[in-house]
C-alpha positions as semicolon CSV with decimal commas, in nm:
position;residue;x (nm);y (nm);z (nm)
1;M;-0,964;0,188;0,011
2;T;-0,766;0,122;0,327
3;D;-0,804;0,230;0,688
4;A;-0,429;0,291;0,717
5;P;-0,310;0,644;0,797
6;A;-0,213;0,853;0,492
7;H;0,161;0,826;0,569
8;V;0,153;0,444;0,565
9;V;0,243;0,295;0,227
10;E;0,087;-0,035;0,124
11;P;0,369;-0,295;0,092
12;D;0,267;-0,402;-0,259
13;L;0,281;-0,051;-0,406
14;P;0,578;0,035;-0,630
15;V;0,701;0,308;-0,394
16;A;0,709;0,056;-0,107
17;R;0,897;-0,195;-0,322
18;A;1,150;0,077;-0,407
19;R;1,186;0,169;-0,040
20;A;1,251;-0,196;0,047
21;L;1,558;-0,191;-0,181
22;H;1,733;0,099;-0,004
23;E;1,990;-0,108;0,180
24;Q;2,086;-0,320;-0,121
25;L;2,099;-0,026;-0,362
26;D;2,302;0,179;-0,115
27;A;2,556;-0,102;-0,077
28;A;2,590;-0,140;-0,453
29;A;2,634;0,236;-0,497
30;A;2,899;0,248;-0,224
31;A;3,096;-0,028;-0,398
32;T;3,083;0,145;-0,738
33;P;3,349;0,401;-0,828
34;V;3,219;0,751;-0,901
35;G;3,158;0,792;-1,272
36;D;3,103;0,422;-1,338
37;P;2,769;0,307;-1,480
38;V;2,493;0,184;-1,251
39;P;2,588;-0,171;-1,148
40;R;2,404;-0,454;-1,320
41;S;2,312;-0,586;-0,974
42;S;2,113;-0,267;-0,908
43;I;1,927;-0,299;-1,238
44;D;1,853;-0,662;-1,156
45;L;1,713;-0,560;-0,815
46;L;1,485;-0,305;-0,977
47;A;1,368;-0,563;-1,232
48;Q;1,299;-0,824;-0,963
49;A;1,093;-0,565;-0,773
50;D;0,896;-0,498;-1,095
51;L;1,009;-0,135;-1,107
52;L;1,131;-0,109;-1,468
53;G;0,802;-0,093;-1,658
54;L;0,640;0,189;-1,467
55;M;0,581;0,413;-1,771
56;V;0,520;0,137;-2,023
57;P;0,159;0,123;-2,146
58;A;-0,051;-0,152;-1,990
59;A;-0,151;-0,265;-2,340
60;V;0,203;-0,394;-2,393
61;G;0,260;-0,537;-2,046
62;G;0,370;-0,232;-1,851
63;Q;0,225;-0,078;-1,540
64;E;0,128;0,258;-1,697
65;L;0,143;0,439;-1,363
66;P;0,051;0,805;-1,322
67;L;0,349;1,039;-1,346
68;T;0,314;1,143;-0,982
69;E;0,356;0,784;-0,866
70;I;0,653;0,729;-1,098
71;V;0,824;1,036;-0,954
72;D;0,767;0,901;-0,601
73;V;0,930;0,571;-0,700
74;Y;1,229;0,748;-0,858
75;A;1,265;0,960;-0,545
76;E;1,282;0,647;-0,329
77;V;1,546;0,489;-0,554
78;S;1,744;0,815;-0,549
79;R;1,751;0,816;-0,170
80;A;1,949;0,492;-0,184
81;D;2,158;0,567;-0,493
82;G;2,162;0,917;-0,634
83;S;2,384;0,827;-0,931
């Protein structure tokens, strides 16, 4: 439990890690022609931030997050790159 206000997100939470990537993901999206696949650099950023195994069961090395938290992470990524 933390004493932080409800609107403050702990920096080690997945949603905070996703938010920290906004600038880099936005730049990659801006440099990618419409209709092209997501750039490998964006996928690498998500992997480095440990944001690719959110739904994977913990028993096999994933984070097994609740669906509500996964949706929050996807929303943050979408704010930077909606493609």
